[in-house]
Amino acid sequence: MRDHFEVRNGDAAGRIGRLSVPRAGVTVETPALMPVVNPNIRTISPSRIESAFGAEILITNSYIVHSTDDLRERALETGLHDLLGFDGAIVTDSGSFQLAEYGDIDVTTREILEFQREIGADVGTPVDVPTPPDVSRERAERELATTERALSDAESVDTGEMLVNAPVQGSTYPDLRETAGRSAYATDLDVFPVGAVVPLMNSYRYAEMIDVVAGSKRGLGRDAPVHLFGAGHPMMFALAVAAGCDLFDSAAYAIYARDDRYLTVRGTEHLEDLEYLPCSCAVCTKHSPDDLRERPDEERERRLAEHNLHVSFAEIRRVKQAIRSGNLLELVESRARSHPAMLDGYRALLDHAEQLEREDPASKGSFFYLSGESAQRPEVHRHHERVTRLDPDGTVLLTEGGIPSGDTYDAAWRVVPPFGPFPRALSETYPLTGEVPARTDRHAQEAAASGVARVVEANPETSFVLAHDDWPASALSRVPNRVETELVHDGR
Amino acid sequence: MRDHFEVRNGDAAGRIGRLSVPRAGVTVETPALMPVVNPNIRTISPSRIESAFGAEILITNSYIVHSTDDLRERALETGLHDLLGFDGAIVTDSGSFQLAEYGDIDVTTREILEFQREIGADVGTPVDVPTPPDVSRERAERELATTERALSDAESVDTGEMLVNAPVQGSTYPDLRETAGRSAYATDLDVFPVGAVVPLMNSYRYAEMIDVVAGSKRGLGRDAPVHLFGAGHPMMFALAVAAGCDLFDSAAYAIYARDDRYLTVRGTEHLEDLEYLPCSCAVCTKHSPDDLRERPDEERERRLAEHNLHVSFAEIRRVKQAIRSGNLLELVESRARSHPAMLDGYRALLDHAEQLEREDPASKGSFFYLSGESAQRPEVHRHHERVTRLDPDGTVLLTEGGIPSGDTYDAAWRVVPPFGPFPRALSETYPLTGEVPARTDRHAQEAAASGVARVVEANPETSFVLAHDDWPASALSRVPNRVETELVHDGR
């Protein structure tokens, strides 16, 4: 167990965790959203972010503080908490973003970490190299080596009680991300930002974002708190948490508001396109779109930023509740229908079902079959694994409904798509207590057929008869030839 | 056009409408949610429902007023608006529900309509027979005949400026619902409640609910305002609106609150199971679940009822905005992942794609492909219809990506799953401007193959070559044999 992070309830690779931040004297419950506060621009004051939105942690940029004389002096004099007016935990970025944008910055990892410690940051960040997507492998490897030197430098700095980020880079090479995750995890640093994913998110490359996260997670231990750096759109919180991310940071709430953009869990709207405010927050119940459009710029920006924060924090609570209820993937199912690229992201997540399965609890709430994608959920894989461990003898009927007449069997197992076969004794166990639609689909039937195949292959001495309710060829082709098949009408 | 209802923007069979309620002097924008106010119990006062939630219309039960001496006298003396303290439109139910529950009531259609007019109701209701699901056809027909006599009686009552409901019954027989819709539409009554669907909703039979609505809608004219009577759960508003419903009534907000139940657009939670309040409304941002649990019963009930109303009205605004933006089916896609029974409901809606297609506008926002179900959307059917009207000559290449080398063609059409083939000139028209996932699926490929088949069949003199990116057998089997097929790699 890492010193400052404790994992509690889990669902898929998502979890409720507790990040202790000793310097701030607070424990932050994750998944957590860290609003980004620009030290020069306060759309909403940090104290209001704390009191009205319940933020326990925020993030600001120590490089901006460092390079602005006035801010630097005040921060060194009274400390960052006083400067911002915030009592919770403050994470400071290092200027790596500026490095990536402008090619050069004038601080080293040692200098910026010492400065962060001096101004009272609770979590500091070394100067890593945020390698963008799609670069050559050589460049990704070379820059990763620089990032790894920065982590090594960071270990040698006396940072006192301040926690330190260990960013994971590697561009769009999942194996490099895995390597980077492994070496970051091997340091004595504390929090693990997956870096340089913003370009992927900005161009809706959610599938690749998931592959990058999955790679990083393979390298990191399960007890590592993971920050998806730059991820602030509530549309993807559920997906990213299900992939194992714990911390998000939102500059979007303020930047989007400046541009009259309105966040929702299904995407982004522009205020000028809205005839209605599709949200239940205090801003949206007290105003109409016309009303907001007519407000002075500053007030409109502040109200939109408040809406954006309300919707973002509500989604974080929804994600946490889903983890507690054991239906996080059901929430992801819904969010995956926000945009075709989010569907790609969910499909990519399910490509990693076996990786998720290793963290997913064995028993949760009720499994809901909600789409063809549900057939690939980790719970289905685990069930197939589990039934291969049983040893039925003689002749076993596997049936979706009725029992074909005139035959006798040593055992009759139920078959329920997408799970496949199981003895009745398991009926009341998760996920078999799940709910499936009356109108099933081929994906469920094919997954059930794969379950049949697994059981049959694991029991070469046993005879099997499969009574199915009109499965298509794509399902029946997965059933081994030695299984006798019969058509029955589903008895449900 | 019916006198008191005007249909404006549409999407699928959903629409923004304006219901003029002359007696109240108001015009109600639909889809609208009518909170149910029990004249004896005021969880939230009607004046607050008006001021804080923006309700333009509510519904109460005139039978309860009629059978309670005190209420009857006050209503006759000062009028229903004064009794309830509400300035908007008031719809009054007739006691049909009590008839269905207790088998007998002591008023006739004439008596209750006259009473409703006397107390100042804005929309009255005759005494119809809410036939439950699954009864014998004989009973459904017999009771429908009684309902039709009630409508005929209602036409003969002098109701002044009061609008009158013409309920559509017929149990779970879609053809009876269609007949009932046709005869209700033929009366001079004003609003058309689809009745007795509550038992279907209570047992999550959303697919059958959709079949009942689709049947009723086939009988009713497009200009008929349709009330889905008893439907108050925000989870199904989008689905029901997409099927053509305009009015909803929610008793749920108050009844559920009494029982510590918390509504969300993804289902119902019990307060005792919540560790977080997964919502952005004022109640949920100001309280924690523990905090609510510790409040006195009456306050807790009121706050939960307020949350329930906030989430319900926000969903109505979301549905309206989706109609305006032309992405109502995208919202339904998301809501269909709330529960397997909601997926059944969406799949049932898509069974009626051709019926929806007749009302769906030809050009909307951007089409998003969000699941295998998206391949069955009405826009896909319409595109197939449209491309059969083109007359390509000679040899036409239909291609998903590259052009097979060494051949020449008279024309090259693009093929995009799920739409199928189209000439490049149409690329910028709806729905071909739509977004599809990079990871396509068989459903999209099969729909595209059906599109190919339609074009090929419509042009018997033309030769076709199909260059596809590895379609499965289930798609290729839909392509006519005379089409030469080649594998290409998708150029996207």
mmCIF file of C-alpha atoms in Angstrom, chain A residues 151-339:
data_model
loop_
_atom_site.group_PDB
_atom_site.id
_atom_site.type_symbol
_atom_site.label_atom_id
_atom_site.label_comp_id
_atom_site.label_asym_id
_atom_site.label_seq_id
_atom_site.Cartn_x
_atom_site.Cartn_y
_atom_site.Cartn_z
ATOM 1 C CA LEU A 151 11.276 12.023 -11.542
ATOM 2 C CA SER A 152 14.676 10.933 -10.340
ATOM 3 C CA ASP A 153 15.641 14.580 -9.701
ATOM 4 C CA ALA A 154 12.378 15.054 -7.835
ATOM 5 C CA GLU A 155 13.194 12.164 -5.522
ATOM 6 C CA SER A 156 16.413 13.880 -4.539
ATOM 7 C CA VAL A 157 14.735 17.190 -3.604
ATOM 8 C CA ASP A 158 13.815 17.824 0.007
ATOM 9 C CA THR A 159 10.082 18.365 -0.426
ATOM 10 C CA GLY A 160 9.157 17.983 3.216
ATOM 11 C CA GLU A 161 5.538 16.986 3.760
ATOM 12 C CA MET A 162 4.543 18.060 0.252
ATOM 13 C CA LEU A 163 3.369 15.173 -1.913
ATOM 14 C CA VAL A 164 4.909 14.975 -5.369
ATOM 15 C CA ASN A 165 3.422 14.011 -8.728
ATOM 16 C CA ALA A 166 5.157 11.443 -10.896
ATOM 17 C CA PRO A 167 3.788 12.000 -14.403
ATOM 18 C CA VAL A 168 3.453 9.077 -16.803
ATOM 19 C CA GLN A 169 4.257 9.908 -20.437
ATOM 20 C CA GLY A 170 4.838 7.821 -23.565
ATOM 21 C CA SER A 171 2.650 9.447 -26.222
ATOM 22 C CA THR A 172 0.237 7.048 -27.941
ATOM 23 C CA TYR A 173 2.419 3.958 -27.356
ATOM 24 C CA PRO A 174 0.581 1.863 -24.771
ATOM 25 C CA ASP A 175 3.684 -0.250 -24.105
ATOM 26 C CA LEU A 176 5.739 2.887 -23.430
ATOM 27 C CA ARG A 177 2.991 4.112 -21.106
ATOM 28 C CA GLU A 178 3.213 0.772 -19.306
ATOM 29 C CA THR A 179 6.999 1.104 -18.988
ATOM 30 C CA ALA A 180 6.600 4.699 -17.828
ATOM 31 C CA GLY A 181 3.951 3.653 -15.302
ATOM 32 C CA ARG A 182 6.237 0.959 -13.942
ATOM 33 C CA SER A 183 9.182 3.291 -13.473
ATOM 34 C CA ALA A 184 7.044 6.060 -11.949
ATOM 35 C CA TYR A 185 5.595 3.521 -9.546
ATOM 36 C CA ALA A 186 9.103 2.444 -8.569
ATOM 37 C CA THR A 187 9.925 5.959 -7.293
ATOM 38 C CA ASP A 188 8.937 7.125 -3.834
ATOM 39 C CA LEU A 189 6.727 9.820 -5.368
ATOM 40 C CA ASP A 190 3.041 9.939 -4.539
ATOM 41 C CA VAL A 191 0.493 10.764 -7.242
ATOM 42 C CA PHE A 192 0.551 9.581 -10.856
ATOM 43 C CA PRO A 193 -0.734 11.938 -13.536
ATOM 44 C CA VAL A 194 -1.257 10.374 -16.943
ATOM 45 C CA GLY A 195 0.017 13.233 -19.042
ATOM 46 C CA ALA A 196 -0.457 14.719 -22.486
ATOM 47 C CA VAL A 197 -3.903 13.242 -23.112
ATOM 48 C CA VAL A 198 -5.504 16.650 -23.756
ATOM 49 C CA PRO A 199 -4.803 16.530 -27.516
ATOM 50 C CA LEU A 200 -6.540 13.127 -27.619
ATOM 51 C CA MET A 201 -9.572 14.456 -25.761
ATOM 52 C CA ASN A 202 -9.743 17.636 -27.802
ATOM 53 C CA SER A 203 -9.960 15.605 -30.976
ATOM 54 C CA TYR A 204 -12.445 13.103 -29.483
ATOM 55 C CA ARG A 205 -9.947 10.221 -29.625
ATOM 56 C CA TYR A 206 -11.455 8.561 -26.575
ATOM 57 C CA ALA A 207 -10.562 5.035 -27.670
ATOM 58 C CA GLU A 208 -6.889 5.933 -27.771
ATOM 59 C CA MET A 209 -7.208 7.809 -24.502
ATOM 60 C CA ILE A 210 -8.498 4.597 -22.936
ATOM 61 C CA ASP A 211 -5.646 2.575 -24.433
ATOM 62 C CA VAL A 212 -3.171 5.083 -22.985
ATOM 63 C CA VAL A 213 -4.796 4.874 -19.554
ATOM 64 C CA ALA A 214 -4.965 1.084 -19.680
ATOM 65 C CA GLY A 215 -1.274 0.923 -20.596
ATOM 66 C CA SER A 216 -0.309 3.287 -17.768
ATOM 67 C CA LYS A 217 -2.454 1.318 -15.301
ATOM 68 C CA ARG A 218 -0.743 -1.947 -16.236
ATOM 69 C CA GLY A 219 2.550 -0.386 -15.194
ATOM 70 C CA LEU A 220 1.255 1.261 -12.046
ATOM 71 C CA GLY A 221 0.250 -0.698 -8.985
ATOM 72 C CA ARG A 222 -3.418 -0.870 -8.055
ATOM 73 C CA ASP A 223 -2.691 1.288 -5.030
ATOM 74 C CA ALA A 224 -1.407 4.206 -7.116
ATOM 75 C CA PRO A 225 -3.663 7.273 -7.245
ATOM 76 C CA VAL A 226 -4.021 8.215 -10.921
ATOM 77 C CA HIS A 227 -4.707 11.721 -12.183
ATOM 78 C CA LEU A 228 -5.980 12.047 -15.759
ATOM 79 C CA PHE A 229 -4.218 15.327 -16.363
ATOM 80 C CA GLY A 230 -6.251 17.904 -18.249
ATOM 81 C CA ALA A 231 -9.478 15.904 -18.204
ATOM 82 C CA GLY A 232 -12.324 18.131 -17.112
ATOM 83 C CA HIS A 233 -15.329 17.333 -19.286
ATOM 84 C CA PRO A 234 -18.072 15.610 -17.254
ATOM 85 C CA MET A 235 -19.066 13.546 -20.312
ATOM 86 C CA MET A 236 -16.048 11.299 -19.817
ATOM 87 C CA PHE A 237 -15.676 11.085 -16.027
ATOM 88 C CA ALA A 238 -17.551 7.770 -15.742
ATOM 89 C CA LEU A 239 -15.574 6.173 -18.568
ATOM 90 C CA ALA A 240 -12.234 7.386 -17.210
ATOM 91 C CA VAL A 241 -13.058 6.287 -13.664
ATOM 92 C CA ALA A 242 -14.082 2.855 -14.938
ATOM 93 C CA ALA A 243 -10.627 2.667 -16.549
ATOM 94 C CA GLY A 244 -9.033 3.405 -13.167
ATOM 95 C CA CYS A 245 -8.569 7.190 -12.976
ATOM 96 C CA ASP A 246 -9.004 8.872 -9.589
ATOM 97 C CA LEU A 247 -8.358 12.583 -10.105
ATOM 98 C CA PHE A 248 -9.538 15.041 -12.730
ATOM 99 C CA ASP A 249 -8.854 18.702 -13.189
ATOM 100 C CA SER A 250 -11.239 21.113 -14.779
ATOM 101 C CA ALA A 251 -10.152 24.317 -16.430
ATOM 102 C CA ALA A 252 -13.070 23.724 -18.787
ATOM 103 C CA TYR A 253 -15.633 25.074 -16.328
ATOM 104 C CA ALA A 254 -14.093 28.543 -16.588
ATOM 105 C CA ILE A 255 -12.572 28.539 -20.074
ATOM 106 C CA TYR A 256 -15.787 27.259 -21.651
ATOM 107 C CA ALA A 257 -17.844 29.816 -19.742
ATOM 108 C CA ARG A 258 -15.737 32.624 -21.146
ATOM 109 C CA ASP A 259 -16.754 31.426 -24.590
ATOM 110 C CA ASP A 260 -20.481 31.001 -23.675
ATOM 111 C CA ARG A 261 -20.129 27.226 -23.713
ATOM 112 C CA TYR A 262 -22.370 25.159 -21.482
ATOM 113 C CA LEU A 263 -21.245 21.733 -20.270
ATOM 114 C CA THR A 264 -23.566 18.742 -20.010
ATOM 115 C CA VAL A 265 -22.871 15.080 -19.330
ATOM 116 C CA ARG A 266 -23.756 14.489 -22.977
ATOM 117 C CA GLY A 267 -21.468 17.077 -24.509
ATOM 118 C CA THR A 268 -21.043 20.813 -24.885
ATOM 119 C CA GLU A 269 -23.699 23.271 -25.964
ATOM 120 C CA HIS A 270 -23.237 26.867 -27.008
ATOM 121 C CA LEU A 271 -25.493 29.291 -25.174
ATOM 122 C CA GLU A 272 -26.618 30.843 -28.441
ATOM 123 C CA ASP A 273 -28.029 27.468 -29.576
ATOM 124 C CA LEU A 274 -30.078 26.876 -26.427
ATOM 125 C CA GLU A 275 -33.799 27.571 -26.242
ATOM 126 C CA TYR A 276 -33.984 25.848 -22.841
ATOM 127 C CA LEU A 277 -31.474 25.205 -20.061
ATOM 128 C CA PRO A 278 -31.378 21.412 -19.853
ATOM 129 C CA CYS A 279 -30.201 21.092 -16.254
ATOM 130 C CA SER A 280 -31.616 21.178 -12.723
ATOM 131 C CA CYS A 281 -28.939 23.384 -11.112
ATOM 132 C CA ALA A 282 -29.746 26.639 -9.384
ATOM 133 C CA VAL A 283 -28.481 28.693 -12.334
ATOM 134 C CA CYS A 284 -30.632 26.778 -14.821
ATOM 135 C CA THR A 285 -33.806 26.820 -12.716
ATOM 136 C CA LYS A 286 -33.557 30.539 -12.040
ATOM 137 C CA HIS A 287 -32.705 31.710 -15.555
ATOM 138 C CA SER A 288 -33.795 31.224 -19.125
ATOM 139 C CA PRO A 289 -31.254 31.241 -21.958
ATOM 140 C CA ASP A 290 -32.511 34.666 -23.046
ATOM 141 C CA ASP A 291 -32.134 35.929 -19.541
ATOM 142 C CA LEU A 292 -28.488 34.742 -19.424
ATOM 143 C CA ARG A 293 -27.743 36.123 -22.864
ATOM 144 C CA GLU A 294 -28.887 39.553 -21.735
ATOM 145 C CA ARG A 295 -26.674 39.676 -18.634
ATOM 146 C CA PRO A 296 -23.423 41.694 -18.641
ATOM 147 C CA ASP A 297 -20.474 39.626 -19.883
ATOM 148 C CA GLU A 298 -18.902 39.160 -16.489
ATOM 149 C CA GLU A 299 -22.092 38.013 -14.796
ATOM 150 C CA ARG A 300 -22.982 35.685 -17.687
ATOM 151 C CA GLU A 301 -19.502 34.163 -17.569
ATOM 152 C CA ARG A 302 -19.729 33.648 -13.816
ATOM 153 C CA ARG A 303 -23.163 32.035 -14.004
ATOM 154 C CA LEU A 304 -22.141 29.740 -16.842
ATOM 155 C CA ALA A 305 -19.006 28.781 -14.895
ATOM 156 C CA GLU A 306 -21.203 27.999 -11.878
ATOM 157 C CA HIS A 307 -23.482 25.841 -14.017
ATOM 158 C CA ASN A 308 -20.422 24.104 -15.469
ATOM 159 C CA LEU A 309 -19.097 23.387 -11.972
ATOM 160 C CA HIS A 310 -22.513 22.203 -10.735
ATOM 161 C CA VAL A 311 -22.863 19.707 -13.551
ATOM 162 C CA SER A 312 -19.264 18.522 -13.136
ATOM 163 C CA PHE A 313 -19.447 17.988 -9.377
ATOM 164 C CA ALA A 314 -22.861 16.309 -9.692
ATOM 165 C CA GLU A 315 -21.370 13.877 -12.201
ATOM 166 C CA ILE A 316 -18.530 13.095 -9.798
ATOM 167 C CA ARG A 317 -21.122 12.332 -7.087
ATOM 168 C CA ARG A 318 -23.056 10.209 -9.576
ATOM 169 C CA VAL A 319 -19.902 8.272 -10.434
ATOM 170 C CA LYS A 320 -19.117 7.728 -6.750
ATOM 171 C CA GLN A 321 -22.655 6.576 -6.041
ATOM 172 C CA ALA A 322 -22.436 4.198 -9.008
ATOM 173 C CA ILE A 323 -19.249 2.689 -7.567
ATOM 174 C CA ARG A 324 -20.980 2.241 -4.206
ATOM 175 C CA SER A 325 -24.032 0.711 -5.862
ATOM 176 C CA GLY A 326 -21.892 -1.503 -8.108
ATOM 177 C CA ASN A 327 -23.348 -0.125 -11.335
ATOM 178 C CA LEU A 328 -20.561 2.045 -12.696
ATOM 179 C CA LEU A 329 -20.527 0.214 -16.040
ATOM 180 C CA GLU A 330 -24.271 0.846 -16.322
ATOM 181 C CA LEU A 331 -23.513 4.556 -16.003
ATOM 182 C CA VAL A 332 -20.763 4.212 -18.611
ATOM 183 C CA GLU A 333 -23.297 2.495 -20.914
ATOM 184 C CA SER A 334 -25.421 5.604 -20.723
ATOM 185 C CA ARG A 335 -22.534 8.067 -21.163
ATOM 186 C CA ALA A 336 -21.212 6.048 -24.113
ATOM 187 C CA ARG A 337 -24.297 7.246 -26.004
ATOM 188 C CA SER A 338 -23.217 10.892 -25.832
ATOM 189 C CA HIS A 339 -21.108 10.859 -28.954
#
